[in-house]
XYZ file of N, CA, C and O in Angstrom:
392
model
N -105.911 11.463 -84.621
C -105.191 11.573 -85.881
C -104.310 12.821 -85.851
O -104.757 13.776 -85.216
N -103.150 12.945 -86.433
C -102.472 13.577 -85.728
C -102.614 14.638 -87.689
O -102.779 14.025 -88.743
N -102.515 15.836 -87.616
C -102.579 16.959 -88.989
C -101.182 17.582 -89.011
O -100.289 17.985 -88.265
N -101.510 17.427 -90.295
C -99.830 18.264 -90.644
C -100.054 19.645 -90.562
O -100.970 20.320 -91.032
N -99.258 19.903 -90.017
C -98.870 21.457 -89.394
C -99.352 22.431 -90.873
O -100.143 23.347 -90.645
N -98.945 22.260 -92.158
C -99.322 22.561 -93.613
C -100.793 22.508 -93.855
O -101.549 23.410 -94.215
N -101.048 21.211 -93.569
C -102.246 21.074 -93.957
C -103.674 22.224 -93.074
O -104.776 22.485 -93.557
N -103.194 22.625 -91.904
C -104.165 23.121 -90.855
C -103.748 24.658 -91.073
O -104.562 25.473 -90.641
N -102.415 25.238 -91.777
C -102.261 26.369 -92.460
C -103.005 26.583 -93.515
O -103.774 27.538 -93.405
N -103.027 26.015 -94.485
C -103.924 25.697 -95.707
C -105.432 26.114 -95.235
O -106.045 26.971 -95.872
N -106.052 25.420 -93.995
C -107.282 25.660 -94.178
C -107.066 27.444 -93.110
O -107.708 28.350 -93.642
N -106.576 27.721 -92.291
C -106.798 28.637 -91.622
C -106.493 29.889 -92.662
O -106.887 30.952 -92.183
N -105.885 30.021 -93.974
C -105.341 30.652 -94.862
C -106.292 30.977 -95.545
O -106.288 32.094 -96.062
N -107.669 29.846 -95.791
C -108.519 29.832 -96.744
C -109.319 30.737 -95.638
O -109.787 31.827 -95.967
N -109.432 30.284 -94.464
C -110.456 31.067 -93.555
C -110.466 32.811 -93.080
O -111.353 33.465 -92.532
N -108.729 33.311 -93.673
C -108.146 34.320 -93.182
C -107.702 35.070 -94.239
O -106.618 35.597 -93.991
N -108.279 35.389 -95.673
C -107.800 35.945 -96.835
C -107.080 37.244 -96.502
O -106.262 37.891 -97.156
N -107.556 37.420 -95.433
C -106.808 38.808 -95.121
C -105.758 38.842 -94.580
O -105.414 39.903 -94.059
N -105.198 38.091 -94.542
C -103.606 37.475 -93.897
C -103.038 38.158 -94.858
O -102.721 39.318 -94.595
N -102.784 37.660 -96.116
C -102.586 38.132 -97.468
C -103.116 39.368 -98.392
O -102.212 40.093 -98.806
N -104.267 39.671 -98.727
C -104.982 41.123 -99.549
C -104.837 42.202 -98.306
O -104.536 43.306 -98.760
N -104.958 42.199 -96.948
C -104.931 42.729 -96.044
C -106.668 43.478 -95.984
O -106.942 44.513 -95.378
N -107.712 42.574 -96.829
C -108.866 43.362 -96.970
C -109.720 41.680 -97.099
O -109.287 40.636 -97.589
N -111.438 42.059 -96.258
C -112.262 41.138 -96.616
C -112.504 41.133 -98.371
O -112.275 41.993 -99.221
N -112.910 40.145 -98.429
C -113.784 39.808 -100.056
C -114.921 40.592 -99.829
O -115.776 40.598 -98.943
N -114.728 41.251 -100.837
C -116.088 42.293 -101.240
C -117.415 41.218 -101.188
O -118.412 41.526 -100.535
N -117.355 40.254 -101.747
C -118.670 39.267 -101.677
C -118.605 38.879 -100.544
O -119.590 38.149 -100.436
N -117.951 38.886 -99.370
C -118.353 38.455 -98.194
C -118.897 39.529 -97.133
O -119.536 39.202 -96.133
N -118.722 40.237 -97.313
C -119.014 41.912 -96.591
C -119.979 42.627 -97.154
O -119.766 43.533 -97.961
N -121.308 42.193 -96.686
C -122.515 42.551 -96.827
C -122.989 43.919 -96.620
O -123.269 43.902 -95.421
N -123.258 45.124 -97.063
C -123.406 46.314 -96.586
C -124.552 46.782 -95.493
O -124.369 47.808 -94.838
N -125.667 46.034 -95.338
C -126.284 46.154 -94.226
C -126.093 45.667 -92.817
O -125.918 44.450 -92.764
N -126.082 46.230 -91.774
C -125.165 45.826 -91.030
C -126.294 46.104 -89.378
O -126.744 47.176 -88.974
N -126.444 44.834 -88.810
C -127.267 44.761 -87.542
C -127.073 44.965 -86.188
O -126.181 44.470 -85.499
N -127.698 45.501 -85.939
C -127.690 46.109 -84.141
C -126.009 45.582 -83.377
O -125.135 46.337 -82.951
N -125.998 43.990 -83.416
C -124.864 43.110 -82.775
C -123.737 43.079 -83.048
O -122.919 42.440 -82.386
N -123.355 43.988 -84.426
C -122.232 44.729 -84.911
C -121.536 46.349 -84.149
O -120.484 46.984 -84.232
N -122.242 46.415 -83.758
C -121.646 47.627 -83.215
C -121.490 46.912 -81.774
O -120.318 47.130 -81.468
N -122.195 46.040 -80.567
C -121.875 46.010 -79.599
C -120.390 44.883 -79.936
O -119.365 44.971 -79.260
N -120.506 44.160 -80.761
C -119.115 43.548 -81.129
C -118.059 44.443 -81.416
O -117.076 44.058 -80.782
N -117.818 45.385 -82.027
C -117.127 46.227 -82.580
C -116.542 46.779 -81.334
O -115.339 46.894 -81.099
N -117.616 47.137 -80.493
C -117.588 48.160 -79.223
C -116.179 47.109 -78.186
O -114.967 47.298 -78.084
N -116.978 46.173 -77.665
C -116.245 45.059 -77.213
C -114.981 44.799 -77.770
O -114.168 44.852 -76.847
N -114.475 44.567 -78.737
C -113.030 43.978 -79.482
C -112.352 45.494 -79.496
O -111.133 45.328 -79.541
N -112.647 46.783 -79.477
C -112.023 47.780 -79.363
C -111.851 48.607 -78.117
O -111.195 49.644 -78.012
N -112.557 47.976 -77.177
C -112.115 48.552 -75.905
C -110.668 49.006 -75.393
O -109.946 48.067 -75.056
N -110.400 49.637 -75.336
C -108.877 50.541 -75.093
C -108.302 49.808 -73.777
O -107.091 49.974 -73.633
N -108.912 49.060 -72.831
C -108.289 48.297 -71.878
C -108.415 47.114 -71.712
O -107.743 46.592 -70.822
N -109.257 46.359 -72.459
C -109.669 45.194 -72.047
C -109.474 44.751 -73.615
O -109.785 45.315 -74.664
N -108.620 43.099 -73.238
C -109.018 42.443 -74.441
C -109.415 41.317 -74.712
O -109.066 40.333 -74.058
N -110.330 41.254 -75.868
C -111.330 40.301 -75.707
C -111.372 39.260 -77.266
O -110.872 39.356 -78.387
N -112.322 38.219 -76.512
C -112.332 37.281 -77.927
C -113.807 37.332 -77.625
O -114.470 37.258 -76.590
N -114.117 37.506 -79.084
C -115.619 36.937 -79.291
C -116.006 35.331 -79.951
O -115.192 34.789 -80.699
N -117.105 34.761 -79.650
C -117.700 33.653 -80.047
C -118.985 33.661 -80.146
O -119.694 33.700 -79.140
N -119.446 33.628 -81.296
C -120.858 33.308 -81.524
C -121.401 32.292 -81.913
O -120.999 31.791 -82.963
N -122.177 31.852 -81.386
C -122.999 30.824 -81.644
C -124.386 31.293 -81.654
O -124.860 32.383 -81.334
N -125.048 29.983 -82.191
C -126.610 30.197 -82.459
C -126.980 29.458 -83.422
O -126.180 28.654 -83.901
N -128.328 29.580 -83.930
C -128.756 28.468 -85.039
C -128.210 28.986 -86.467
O -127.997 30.148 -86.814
N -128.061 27.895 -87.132
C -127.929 28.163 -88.763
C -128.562 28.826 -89.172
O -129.741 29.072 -88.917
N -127.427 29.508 -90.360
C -128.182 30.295 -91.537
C -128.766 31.592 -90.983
O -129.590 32.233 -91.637
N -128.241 32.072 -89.493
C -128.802 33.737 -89.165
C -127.850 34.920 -89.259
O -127.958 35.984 -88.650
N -127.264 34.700 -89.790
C -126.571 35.734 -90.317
C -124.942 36.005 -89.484
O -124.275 37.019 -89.691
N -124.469 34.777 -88.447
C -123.245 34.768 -87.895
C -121.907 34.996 -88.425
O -121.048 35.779 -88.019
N -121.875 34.140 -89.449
C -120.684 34.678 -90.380
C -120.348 35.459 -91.045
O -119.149 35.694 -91.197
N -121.983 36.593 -92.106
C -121.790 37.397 -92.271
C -121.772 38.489 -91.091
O -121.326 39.521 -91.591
N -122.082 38.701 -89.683
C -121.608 39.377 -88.868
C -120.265 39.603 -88.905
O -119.738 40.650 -89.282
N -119.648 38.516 -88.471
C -117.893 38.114 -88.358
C -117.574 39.050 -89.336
O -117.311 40.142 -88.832
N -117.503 39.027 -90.497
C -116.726 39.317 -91.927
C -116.844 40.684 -91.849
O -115.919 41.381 -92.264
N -118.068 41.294 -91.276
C -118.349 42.916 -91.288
C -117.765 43.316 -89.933
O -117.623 44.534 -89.824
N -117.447 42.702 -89.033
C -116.491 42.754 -88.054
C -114.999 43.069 -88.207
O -114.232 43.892 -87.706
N -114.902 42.078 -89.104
C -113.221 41.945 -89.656
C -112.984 42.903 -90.330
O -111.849 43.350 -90.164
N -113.840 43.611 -91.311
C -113.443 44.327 -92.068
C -113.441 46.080 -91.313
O -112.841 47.101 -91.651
N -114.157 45.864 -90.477
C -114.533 47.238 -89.339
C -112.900 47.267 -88.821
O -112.259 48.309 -88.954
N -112.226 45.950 -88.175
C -110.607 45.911 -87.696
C -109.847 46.718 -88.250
O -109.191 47.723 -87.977
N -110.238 45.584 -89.699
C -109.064 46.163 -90.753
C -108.956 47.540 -91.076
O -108.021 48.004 -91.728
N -110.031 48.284 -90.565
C -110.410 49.884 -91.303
C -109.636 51.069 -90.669
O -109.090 52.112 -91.032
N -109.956 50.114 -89.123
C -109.251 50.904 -88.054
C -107.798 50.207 -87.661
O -107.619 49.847 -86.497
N -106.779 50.030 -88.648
C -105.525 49.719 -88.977
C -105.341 48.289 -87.539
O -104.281 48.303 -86.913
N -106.075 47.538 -87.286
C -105.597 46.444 -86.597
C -105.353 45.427 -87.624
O -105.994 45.104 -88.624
N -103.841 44.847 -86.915
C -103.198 44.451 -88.076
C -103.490 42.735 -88.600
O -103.696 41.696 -87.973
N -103.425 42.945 -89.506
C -104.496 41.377 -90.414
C -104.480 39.972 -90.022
O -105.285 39.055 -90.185
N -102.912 40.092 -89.248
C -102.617 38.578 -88.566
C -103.186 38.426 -87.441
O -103.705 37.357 -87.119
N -103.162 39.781 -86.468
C -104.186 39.471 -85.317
C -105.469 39.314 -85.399
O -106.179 39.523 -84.415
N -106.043 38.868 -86.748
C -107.438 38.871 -86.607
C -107.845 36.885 -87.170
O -107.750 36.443 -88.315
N -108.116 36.392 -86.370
C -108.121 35.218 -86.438
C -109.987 34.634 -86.674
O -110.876 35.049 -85.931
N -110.176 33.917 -87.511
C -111.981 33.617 -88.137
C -111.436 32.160 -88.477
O -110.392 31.882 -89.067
N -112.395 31.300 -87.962
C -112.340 29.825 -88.038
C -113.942 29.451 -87.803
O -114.721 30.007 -87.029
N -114.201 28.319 -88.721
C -115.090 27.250 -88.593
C -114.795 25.892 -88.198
O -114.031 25.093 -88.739
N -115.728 25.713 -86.871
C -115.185 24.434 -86.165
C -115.943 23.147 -87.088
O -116.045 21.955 -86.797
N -116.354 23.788 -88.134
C -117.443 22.879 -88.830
C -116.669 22.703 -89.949
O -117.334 22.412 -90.942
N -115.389 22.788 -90.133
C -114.364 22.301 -91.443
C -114.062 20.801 -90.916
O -113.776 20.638 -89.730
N -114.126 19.771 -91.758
C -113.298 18.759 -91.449
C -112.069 18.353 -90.854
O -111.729 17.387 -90.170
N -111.115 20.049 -91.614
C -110.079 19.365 -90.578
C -110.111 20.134 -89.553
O -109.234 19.522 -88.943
N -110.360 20.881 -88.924
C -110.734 21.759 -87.826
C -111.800 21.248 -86.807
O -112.173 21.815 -85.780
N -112.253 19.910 -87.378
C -113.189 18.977 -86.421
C -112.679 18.364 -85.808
O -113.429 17.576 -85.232
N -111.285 18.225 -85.475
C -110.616 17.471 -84.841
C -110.244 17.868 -83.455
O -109.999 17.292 -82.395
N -110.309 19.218 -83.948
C -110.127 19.782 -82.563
C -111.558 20.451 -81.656
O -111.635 21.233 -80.709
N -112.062 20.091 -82.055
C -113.434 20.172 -81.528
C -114.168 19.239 -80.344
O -115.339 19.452 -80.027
């Protein structure tokens, strides 16, 4: 099935608020923050190497709120809002490409 170019903006827009406010949602950015945050942090800021992260693992352990306290760690240290890309392959229309 072929997606309108609009329609797959729409959802990556909803997934990327910070495209726009240039800041996470306060309700998504949890203030306690676990061990796998800093070696992520460490990794995506390496001064020579650049990297993409992917996490996986079982539901409901705390992956997405990782991500979001990730994103917002970027944003702090002025990396700029469009290069920071957060997607769920578990959206309908984003299942397509899966």
């Amino acid at each position: 099935m072929f997606l309108e170019q609009e329609q797959v903006l729409k959802v990556l827009l909803g997934f990327n608020p910070w495209w726009v406010s240039g800041s996470v949602p306060r309700e998504l950015n949890k203030p306690v923050k676990r061990a796998a945050f800093a070696e992520i942090t460490k990794a995506l800021l390496h001064p020579r190497l650049r990297r993409v992260v992917f996490l996986s693992g079982a539901r409901r352990v705390g992956k997405t709120t990782l991500m979001y306290q990730v994103i917002d760690e970027l944003l702090k240290r002025k990396v700029p809002p469009k290069r920071i890309l957060y997607l769920s392959l578990d959206h309908p229309v984003l299942k397509f490409f899966s």
